[in-house]
Amino acid sequence: MDRGLERKEGVPVKAEARLSLTEQAYRQIEERIVTLRLEPGEVLSEASLSLELGIGRTPIREALQRLAREGLVNILPRRGILVSDINVRNQLELLAVRREVERLMARLCAVRASQEEKDAFLTLAANLEETSHTADDVEFMRLDRRMNGMISRVCRNDYARSAMGLMHGLSRRFWYQHYKQVLDLSLCARLHAAVAKAIGNGDSSGAAAASDTLINYIEKFTRATLDQSNIN
């Protein structure tokens, strides 16, 4: 990763400039929600977000509508826009779906990726390995989002991409809320790297197996979180 490249909310500035205003608004608000800077139950204001981000209210409104479709905010008549609550048990249901879809997507990526795309996955794997040593949680989350986007694009299956788009933000937020309690961040980064590396090597079976191993660990982490909640 080029550490010298200036960044804004985890997106290189040059790349940020090419994004639509709606996409810029979505990425910045989504990161605030996922990292709990906007907390569950918090009421959001289009006007305040527009002023804070320097983006017009129409792109802000469109971004919030997308976040509502993904379950990160609730748009309630006469009450406004609320950041959604986090439910541990719902995460287990979500993981059951993620396991099947992500295995398919990883396998498809390994088969369908161009050489340039495979090289990008190998670079991503190296970046994730680096994060496993630094234990930088926000950087890991940004790499995770990049990996999700790459897999969604390279698998070239619109149905799988749409399904995963509804789950990734919820999963990242749950991870960010609970990882300090029970998650081994270094191991999690290495497991993500293994998926990216298998795709980069064009190993479809290895990519599917690495995806299952990653979901196994995330499920273990989720159940440990649930157990701890029951104790408390």
PDB file of C-alpha atoms in Angstrom:
ATOM      1  CA  MET A   1       0.000   0.000   0.000  1.00  0.00           C
ATOM      2  CA  ASP A   2       1.293   3.486  -0.849  1.00  0.00           C
ATOM      3  CA  ARG A   3       1.435   5.125   2.571  1.00  0.00           C
ATOM      4  CA  GLY A   4       2.411   8.433   0.990  1.00  0.00           C
ATOM      5  CA  LEU A   5      -0.883   8.796  -0.840  1.00  0.00           C
ATOM      6  CA  GLU A   6      -3.134  11.287   0.913  1.00  0.00           C
ATOM      7  CA  ARG A   7      -6.435   9.787   2.006  1.00  0.00           C
ATOM      8  CA  LYS A   8      -9.912  10.922   2.899  1.00  0.00           C
ATOM      9  CA  GLU A   9     -12.031   8.491   4.911  1.00  0.00           C
ATOM     10  CA  GLY A  10      -9.884   5.590   3.700  1.00  0.00           C
ATOM     11  CA  VAL A  11     -10.231   6.437  -0.021  1.00  0.00           C
ATOM     12  CA  PRO A  12      -7.265   7.843  -1.985  1.00  0.00           C
ATOM     13  CA  VAL A  13      -8.019  11.485  -2.800  1.00  0.00           C
ATOM     14  CA  LYS A  14      -7.609  11.017  -6.553  1.00  0.00           C
ATOM     15  CA  ALA A  15     -10.011   8.082  -6.479  1.00  0.00           C
ATOM     16  CA  GLU A  16     -12.379  10.006  -4.191  1.00  0.00           C
ATOM     17  CA  ALA A  17     -12.622  12.799  -6.753  1.00  0.00           C
ATOM     18  CA  ARG A  18     -13.847  10.322  -9.373  1.00  0.00           C
ATOM     19  CA  LEU A  19     -16.683   9.035  -7.200  1.00  0.00           C
ATOM     20  CA  SER A  20     -20.182  10.448  -7.539  1.00  0.00           C
ATOM     21  CA  LEU A  21     -21.307  12.739  -4.740  1.00  0.00           C
ATOM     22  CA  THR A  22     -23.813  10.105  -3.656  1.00  0.00           C
ATOM     23  CA  GLU A  23     -21.069   7.459  -3.448  1.00  0.00           C
ATOM     24  CA  GLN A  24     -18.817   9.848  -1.518  1.00  0.00           C
ATOM     25  CA  ALA A  25     -21.635  10.563   0.926  1.00  0.00           C
ATOM     26  CA  TYR A  26     -22.444   6.867   1.255  1.00  0.00           C
ATOM     27  CA  ARG A  27     -18.849   5.839   1.993  1.00  0.00           C
ATOM     28  CA  GLN A  28     -18.291   8.553   4.564  1.00  0.00           C
ATOM     29  CA  ILE A  29     -21.583   8.037   6.417  1.00  0.00           C
ATOM     30  CA  GLU A  30     -21.232   4.242   6.253  1.00  0.00           C
ATOM     31  CA  GLU A  31     -17.760   4.408   7.817  1.00  0.00           C
ATOM     32  CA  ARG A  32     -19.050   6.659  10.596  1.00  0.00           C
ATOM     33  CA  ILE A  33     -21.819   4.157  11.351  1.00  0.00           C
ATOM     34  CA  VAL A  34     -19.611   1.069  11.091  1.00  0.00           C
ATOM     35  CA  THR A  35     -16.962   2.550  13.388  1.00  0.00           C
ATOM     36  CA  LEU A  36     -19.678   3.649  15.853  1.00  0.00           C
ATOM     37  CA  ARG A  37     -18.916   7.346  15.505  1.00  0.00           C
ATOM     38  CA  LEU A  38     -22.634   7.411  14.736  1.00  0.00           C
ATOM     39  CA  GLU A  39     -24.056   5.150  17.440  1.00  0.00           C
ATOM     40  CA  PRO A  40     -27.071   2.810  17.345  1.00  0.00           C
ATOM     41  CA  GLY A  41     -30.228   4.811  18.044  1.00  0.00           C
ATOM     42  CA  GLU A  42     -28.649   8.139  17.105  1.00  0.00           C
ATOM     43  CA  VAL A  43     -30.925  10.452  15.102  1.00  0.00           C
ATOM     44  CA  LEU A  44     -29.396  11.675  11.852  1.00  0.00           C
ATOM     45  CA  SER A  45     -30.061  14.980  10.131  1.00  0.00           C
ATOM     46  CA  GLU A  46     -29.666  15.476   6.398  1.00  0.00           C
ATOM     47  CA  ALA A  47     -28.835  19.126   7.001  1.00  0.00           C
ATOM     48  CA  SER A  48     -26.159  18.371   9.619  1.00  0.00           C
ATOM     49  CA  LEU A  49     -24.559  15.631   7.528  1.00  0.00           C
ATOM     50  CA  SER A  50     -24.584  17.903   4.480  1.00  0.00           C
ATOM     51  CA  LEU A  51     -22.787  20.635   6.433  1.00  0.00           C
ATOM     52  CA  GLU A  52     -20.287  18.231   8.017  1.00  0.00           C
ATOM     53  CA  LEU A  53     -19.368  16.446   4.787  1.00  0.00           C
ATOM     54  CA  GLY A  54     -19.606  19.450   2.467  1.00  0.00           C
ATOM     55  CA  ILE A  55     -21.981  17.545   0.173  1.00  0.00           C
ATOM     56  CA  GLY A  56     -25.450  18.653  -0.972  1.00  0.00           C
ATOM     57  CA  ARG A  57     -28.607  17.323   0.660  1.00  0.00           C
ATOM     58  CA  THR A  58     -29.778  15.347  -2.393  1.00  0.00           C
ATOM     59  CA  PRO A  59     -26.686  13.051  -2.450  1.00  0.00           C
ATOM     60  CA  ILE A  60     -26.953  12.768   1.359  1.00  0.00           C
ATOM     61  CA  ARG A  61     -30.607  11.710   1.063  1.00  0.00           C
ATOM     62  CA  GLU A  62     -29.759   9.144  -1.645  1.00  0.00           C
ATOM     63  CA  ALA A  63     -26.901   7.764   0.476  1.00  0.00           C
ATOM     64  CA  LEU A  64     -29.201   7.418   3.498  1.00  0.00           C
ATOM     65  CA  GLN A  65     -31.759   5.578   1.379  1.00  0.00           C
ATOM     66  CA  ARG A  66     -29.063   3.109   0.326  1.00  0.00           C
ATOM     67  CA  LEU A  67     -27.982   2.685   3.954  1.00  0.00           C
ATOM     68  CA  ALA A  68     -31.617   2.019   4.867  1.00  0.00           C
ATOM     69  CA  ARG A  69     -31.776  -0.762   2.254  1.00  0.00           C
ATOM     70  CA  GLU A  70     -28.649  -2.258   3.835  1.00  0.00           C
ATOM     71  CA  GLY A  71     -30.145  -2.127   7.325  1.00  0.00           C
ATOM     72  CA  LEU A  72     -27.710   0.396   8.807  1.00  0.00           C
ATOM     73  CA  VAL A  73     -30.316   3.113   9.286  1.00  0.00           C
ATOM     74  CA  ASN A  74     -34.074   3.154   9.762  1.00  0.00           C
ATOM     75  CA  ILE A  75     -36.168   5.876   8.127  1.00  0.00           C
ATOM     76  CA  LEU A  76     -39.203   6.352  10.367  1.00  0.00           C
ATOM     77  CA  PRO A  77     -42.167   8.618   9.533  1.00  0.00           C
ATOM     78  CA  ARG A  78     -42.399  11.569  11.931  1.00  0.00           C
ATOM     79  CA  ARG A  79     -39.375  10.325  13.906  1.00  0.00           C
ATOM     80  CA  GLY A  80     -36.613  10.891  11.376  1.00  0.00           C
ATOM     81  CA  ILE A  81     -33.600   8.769  10.463  1.00  0.00           C
ATOM     82  CA  LEU A  82     -32.148   6.541  13.176  1.00  0.00           C
ATOM     83  CA  VAL A  83     -28.974   4.461  13.156  1.00  0.00           C
ATOM     84  CA  SER A  84     -30.192   0.867  13.512  1.00  0.00           C
ATOM     85  CA  ASP A  85     -29.602  -1.291  16.571  1.00  0.00           C
ATOM     86  CA  ILE A  86     -27.106  -4.179  16.655  1.00  0.00           C
ATOM     87  CA  ASN A  87     -28.553  -7.646  17.260  1.00  0.00           C
ATOM     88  CA  VAL A  88     -26.151 -10.491  18.052  1.00  0.00           C
ATOM     89  CA  ARG A  89     -28.547 -13.322  17.218  1.00  0.00           C
ATOM     90  CA  ASN A  90     -29.358 -11.783  13.850  1.00  0.00           C
ATOM     91  CA  GLN A  91     -25.649 -11.965  13.030  1.00  0.00           C
ATOM     92  CA  LEU A  92     -25.754 -15.765  13.225  1.00  0.00           C
ATOM     93  CA  GLU A  93     -28.629 -15.853  10.740  1.00  0.00           C
ATOM     94  CA  LEU A  94     -26.730 -13.470   8.506  1.00  0.00           C
ATOM     95  CA  LEU A  95     -23.609 -15.662   8.671  1.00  0.00           C
ATOM     96  CA  ALA A  96     -25.551 -18.713   7.495  1.00  0.00           C
ATOM     97  CA  VAL A  97     -26.309 -16.829   4.285  1.00  0.00           C
ATOM     98  CA  ARG A  98     -22.863 -15.272   4.012  1.00  0.00           C
ATOM     99  CA  ARG A  99     -21.192 -18.704   4.192  1.00  0.00           C
ATOM    100  CA  GLU A 100     -22.936 -19.993   1.067  1.00  0.00           C
ATOM    101  CA  VAL A 101     -22.754 -16.791  -0.963  1.00  0.00           C
ATOM    102  CA  GLU A 102     -19.150 -15.916  -0.099  1.00  0.00           C
ATOM    103  CA  ARG A 103     -17.928 -19.425  -0.897  1.00  0.00           C
ATOM    104  CA  LEU A 104     -19.529 -19.166  -4.344  1.00  0.00           C
ATOM    105  CA  MET A 105     -18.144 -15.682  -4.938  1.00  0.00           C
ATOM    106  CA  ALA A 106     -14.606 -16.639  -3.910  1.00  0.00           C
ATOM    107  CA  ARG A 107     -14.671 -19.648  -6.241  1.00  0.00           C
ATOM    108  CA  LEU A 108     -16.000 -17.556  -9.136  1.00  0.00           C
ATOM    109  CA  CYS A 109     -13.370 -14.864  -8.593  1.00  0.00           C
ATOM    110  CA  ALA A 110     -10.536 -17.372  -8.796  1.00  0.00           C
ATOM    111  CA  VAL A 111     -11.907 -18.631 -12.112  1.00  0.00           C
ATOM    112  CA  ARG A 112     -13.029 -15.374 -13.702  1.00  0.00           C
ATOM    113  CA  ALA A 113     -10.366 -12.880 -12.583  1.00  0.00           C
ATOM    114  CA  SER A 114      -8.075 -11.408 -15.216  1.00  0.00           C
ATOM    115  CA  GLN A 115      -4.341 -11.486 -14.551  1.00  0.00           C
ATOM    116  CA  GLU A 116      -4.461  -7.818 -13.571  1.00  0.00           C
ATOM    117  CA  GLU A 117      -7.249  -8.574 -11.103  1.00  0.00           C
ATOM    118  CA  LYS A 118      -5.338 -11.553  -9.696  1.00  0.00           C
ATOM    119  CA  ASP A 119      -2.325  -9.316  -9.156  1.00  0.00           C
ATOM    120  CA  ALA A 120      -4.551  -6.845  -7.305  1.00  0.00           C
ATOM    121  CA  PHE A 121      -5.753  -9.640  -5.010  1.00  0.00           C
ATOM    122  CA  LEU A 122      -2.170 -10.667  -4.274  1.00  0.00           C
ATOM    123  CA  THR A 123      -1.328  -7.060  -3.406  1.00  0.00           C
ATOM    124  CA  LEU A 124      -4.373  -6.922  -1.151  1.00  0.00           C
ATOM    125  CA  ALA A 125      -3.282 -10.150   0.536  1.00  0.00           C
ATOM    126  CA  ALA A 126       0.112  -8.572   1.287  1.00  0.00           C
ATOM    127  CA  ASN A 127      -1.596  -5.477   2.717  1.00  0.00           C
ATOM    128  CA  LEU A 128      -3.771  -7.652   4.948  1.00  0.00           C
ATOM    129  CA  GLU A 129      -0.724  -9.578   6.122  1.00  0.00           C
ATOM    130  CA  GLU A 130       0.880  -6.271   7.052  1.00  0.00           C
ATOM    131  CA  THR A 131      -2.221  -5.293   9.022  1.00  0.00           C
ATOM    132  CA  SER A 132      -2.007  -8.599  10.901  1.00  0.00           C
ATOM    133  CA  HIS A 133       1.274  -7.308  12.353  1.00  0.00           C
ATOM    134  CA  THR A 134       0.212  -3.720  13.048  1.00  0.00           C
ATOM    135  CA  ALA A 135      -3.250  -4.582  14.495  1.00  0.00           C
ATOM    136  CA  ASP A 136      -4.607  -1.348  12.991  1.00  0.00           C
ATOM    137  CA  ASP A 137      -8.356  -1.901  13.329  1.00  0.00           C
ATOM    138  CA  VAL A 138      -9.562   0.963  11.109  1.00  0.00           C
ATOM    139  CA  GLU A 139      -7.060   0.112   8.370  1.00  0.00           C
ATOM    140  CA  PHE A 140      -8.155  -3.520   8.527  1.00  0.00           C
ATOM    141  CA  MET A 141     -11.784  -2.463   8.190  1.00  0.00           C
ATOM    142  CA  ARG A 142     -10.946  -0.358   5.137  1.00  0.00           C
ATOM    143  CA  LEU A 143      -9.027  -3.236   3.546  1.00  0.00           C
ATOM    144  CA  ASP A 144     -11.948  -5.527   4.333  1.00  0.00           C
ATOM    145  CA  ARG A 145     -14.312  -3.163   2.549  1.00  0.00           C
ATOM    146  CA  ARG A 146     -11.933  -2.996  -0.415  1.00  0.00           C
ATOM    147  CA  MET A 147     -11.761  -6.789  -0.525  1.00  0.00           C
ATOM    148  CA  ASN A 148     -15.548  -7.047  -0.414  1.00  0.00           C
ATOM    149  CA  GLY A 149     -15.826  -4.635  -3.317  1.00  0.00           C
ATOM    150  CA  MET A 150     -13.209  -6.461  -5.361  1.00  0.00           C
ATOM    151  CA  ILE A 151     -14.842  -9.853  -4.815  1.00  0.00           C
ATOM    152  CA  SER A 152     -18.281  -8.464  -5.636  1.00  0.00           C
ATOM    153  CA  ARG A 153     -16.982  -6.980  -8.870  1.00  0.00           C
ATOM    154  CA  VAL A 154     -14.667  -9.765 -10.035  1.00  0.00           C
ATOM    155  CA  CYS A 155     -17.080 -12.653  -9.415  1.00  0.00           C
ATOM    156  CA  ARG A 156     -19.225 -11.137 -12.182  1.00  0.00           C
ATOM    157  CA  ASN A 157     -22.479 -12.374 -10.698  1.00  0.00           C
ATOM    158  CA  ASP A 158     -24.956  -9.558 -10.099  1.00  0.00           C
ATOM    159  CA  TYR A 159     -27.240 -11.663  -7.909  1.00  0.00           C
ATOM    160  CA  ALA A 160     -24.469 -12.626  -5.513  1.00  0.00           C
ATOM    161  CA  ARG A 161     -23.166  -9.057  -5.472  1.00  0.00           C
ATOM    162  CA  SER A 162     -26.598  -7.670  -4.579  1.00  0.00           C
ATOM    163  CA  ALA A 163     -27.046 -10.208  -1.793  1.00  0.00           C
ATOM    164  CA  MET A 164     -23.674  -9.434  -0.235  1.00  0.00           C
ATOM    165  CA  GLY A 165     -24.187  -5.698  -0.534  1.00  0.00           C
ATOM    166  CA  LEU A 166     -26.997  -5.984   1.987  1.00  0.00           C
ATOM    167  CA  MET A 167     -24.803  -7.745   4.558  1.00  0.00           C
ATOM    168  CA  HIS A 168     -21.313  -6.291   4.534  1.00  0.00           C
ATOM    169  CA  GLY A 169     -21.970  -3.066   6.427  1.00  0.00           C
ATOM    170  CA  LEU A 170     -23.906  -4.837   9.169  1.00  0.00           C
ATOM    171  CA  SER A 171     -21.128  -7.392   9.530  1.00  0.00           C
ATOM    172  CA  ARG A 172     -18.349  -4.792   9.733  1.00  0.00           C
ATOM    173  CA  ARG A 173     -20.198  -2.767  12.337  1.00  0.00           C
ATOM    174  CA  PHE A 174     -20.802  -5.835  14.487  1.00  0.00           C
ATOM    175  CA  TRP A 175     -17.121  -6.721  14.204  1.00  0.00           C
ATOM    176  CA  TYR A 176     -16.020  -3.206  15.138  1.00  0.00           C
ATOM    177  CA  GLN A 177     -18.272  -3.101  18.199  1.00  0.00           C
ATOM    178  CA  HIS A 178     -17.123  -6.429  19.645  1.00  0.00           C
ATOM    179  CA  TYR A 179     -13.662  -7.255  18.313  1.00  0.00           C
ATOM    180  CA  LYS A 180     -11.739  -5.866  21.306  1.00  0.00           C
ATOM    181  CA  GLN A 181     -13.603  -8.268  23.593  1.00  0.00           C
ATOM    182  CA  VAL A 182     -13.136 -11.618  21.872  1.00  0.00           C
ATOM    183  CA  LEU A 183     -11.583 -11.252  18.404  1.00  0.00           C
ATOM    184  CA  ASP A 184      -7.996 -12.064  17.433  1.00  0.00           C
ATOM    185  CA  LEU A 185      -7.477  -9.243  14.928  1.00  0.00           C
ATOM    186  CA  SER A 186      -4.157 -10.582  13.643  1.00  0.00           C
ATOM    187  CA  LEU A 187      -5.647 -14.000  12.930  1.00  0.00           C
ATOM    188  CA  CYS A 188      -8.699 -12.485  11.291  1.00  0.00           C
ATOM    189  CA  ALA A 189      -6.491 -10.401   8.983  1.00  0.00           C
ATOM    190  CA  ARG A 190      -4.481 -13.506   8.034  1.00  0.00           C
ATOM    191  CA  LEU A 191      -7.667 -15.444   7.254  1.00  0.00           C
ATOM    192  CA  HIS A 192      -8.837 -12.647   4.972  1.00  0.00           C
ATOM    193  CA  ALA A 193      -5.401 -12.621   3.347  1.00  0.00           C
ATOM    194  CA  ALA A 194      -5.665 -16.365   2.672  1.00  0.00           C
ATOM    195  CA  VAL A 195      -8.867 -15.844   0.686  1.00  0.00           C
ATOM    196  CA  ALA A 196      -7.322 -13.010  -1.328  1.00  0.00           C
ATOM    197  CA  LYS A 197      -4.154 -15.022  -1.971  1.00  0.00           C
ATOM    198  CA  ALA A 198      -6.061 -18.081  -3.206  1.00  0.00           C
ATOM    199  CA  ILE A 199      -8.068 -15.905  -5.599  1.00  0.00           C
ATOM    200  CA  GLY A 200      -4.874 -14.220  -6.766  1.00  0.00           C
ATOM    201  CA  ASN A 201      -3.356 -17.627  -7.474  1.00  0.00           C
ATOM    202  CA  GLY A 202      -6.424 -18.746  -9.428  1.00  0.00           C
ATOM    203  CA  ASP A 203      -7.079 -21.569  -6.953  1.00  0.00           C
ATOM    204  CA  SER A 204     -10.875 -21.944  -6.923  1.00  0.00           C
ATOM    205  CA  SER A 205     -10.965 -24.861  -4.476  1.00  0.00           C
ATOM    206  CA  GLY A 206      -8.491 -23.143  -2.186  1.00  0.00           C
ATOM    207  CA  ALA A 207     -10.488 -19.908  -2.319  1.00  0.00           C
ATOM    208  CA  ALA A 208     -13.707 -21.721  -1.371  1.00  0.00           C
ATOM    209  CA  ALA A 209     -11.961 -23.552   1.493  1.00  0.00           C
ATOM    210  CA  ALA A 210     -10.329 -20.335   2.745  1.00  0.00           C
ATOM    211  CA  SER A 211     -13.708 -18.598   2.647  1.00  0.00           C
ATOM    212  CA  ASP A 212     -15.244 -21.360   4.784  1.00  0.00           C
ATOM    213  CA  THR A 213     -12.356 -21.159   7.249  1.00  0.00           C
ATOM    214  CA  LEU A 214     -12.864 -17.413   7.568  1.00  0.00           C
ATOM    215  CA  ILE A 215     -16.611 -17.770   8.149  1.00  0.00           C
ATOM    216  CA  ASN A 216     -15.938 -20.538  10.701  1.00  0.00           C
ATOM    217  CA  TYR A 217     -13.798 -18.104  12.662  1.00  0.00           C
ATOM    218  CA  ILE A 218     -16.307 -15.241  12.355  1.00  0.00           C
ATOM    219  CA  GLU A 219     -19.079 -17.552  13.573  1.00  0.00           C
ATOM    220  CA  LYS A 220     -16.920 -18.597  16.542  1.00  0.00           C
ATOM    221  CA  PHE A 221     -16.303 -14.923  17.316  1.00  0.00           C
ATOM    222  CA  THR A 222     -20.031 -14.163  17.070  1.00  0.00           C
ATOM    223  CA  ARG A 223     -21.006 -17.026  19.382  1.00  0.00           C
ATOM    224  CA  ALA A 224     -18.372 -15.927  21.899  1.00  0.00           C
ATOM    225  CA  THR A 225     -19.873 -12.457  21.823  1.00  0.00           C
ATOM    226  CA  LEU A 226     -23.328 -13.910  22.428  1.00  0.00           C
ATOM    227  CA  ASP A 227     -22.034 -16.000  25.332  1.00  0.00           C
ATOM    228  CA  GLN A 228     -20.414 -12.959  26.882  1.00  0.00           C
ATOM    229  CA  SER A 229     -23.628 -10.957  26.502  1.00  0.00           C
ATOM    230  CA  ASN A 230     -25.568 -13.682  28.297  1.00  0.00           C
ATOM    231  CA  ILE A 231     -23.050 -13.637  31.163  1.00  0.00           C
ATOM    232  CA  ASN A 232     -23.298  -9.888  31.470  1.00  0.00           C
TER     233      ASN A 232
END
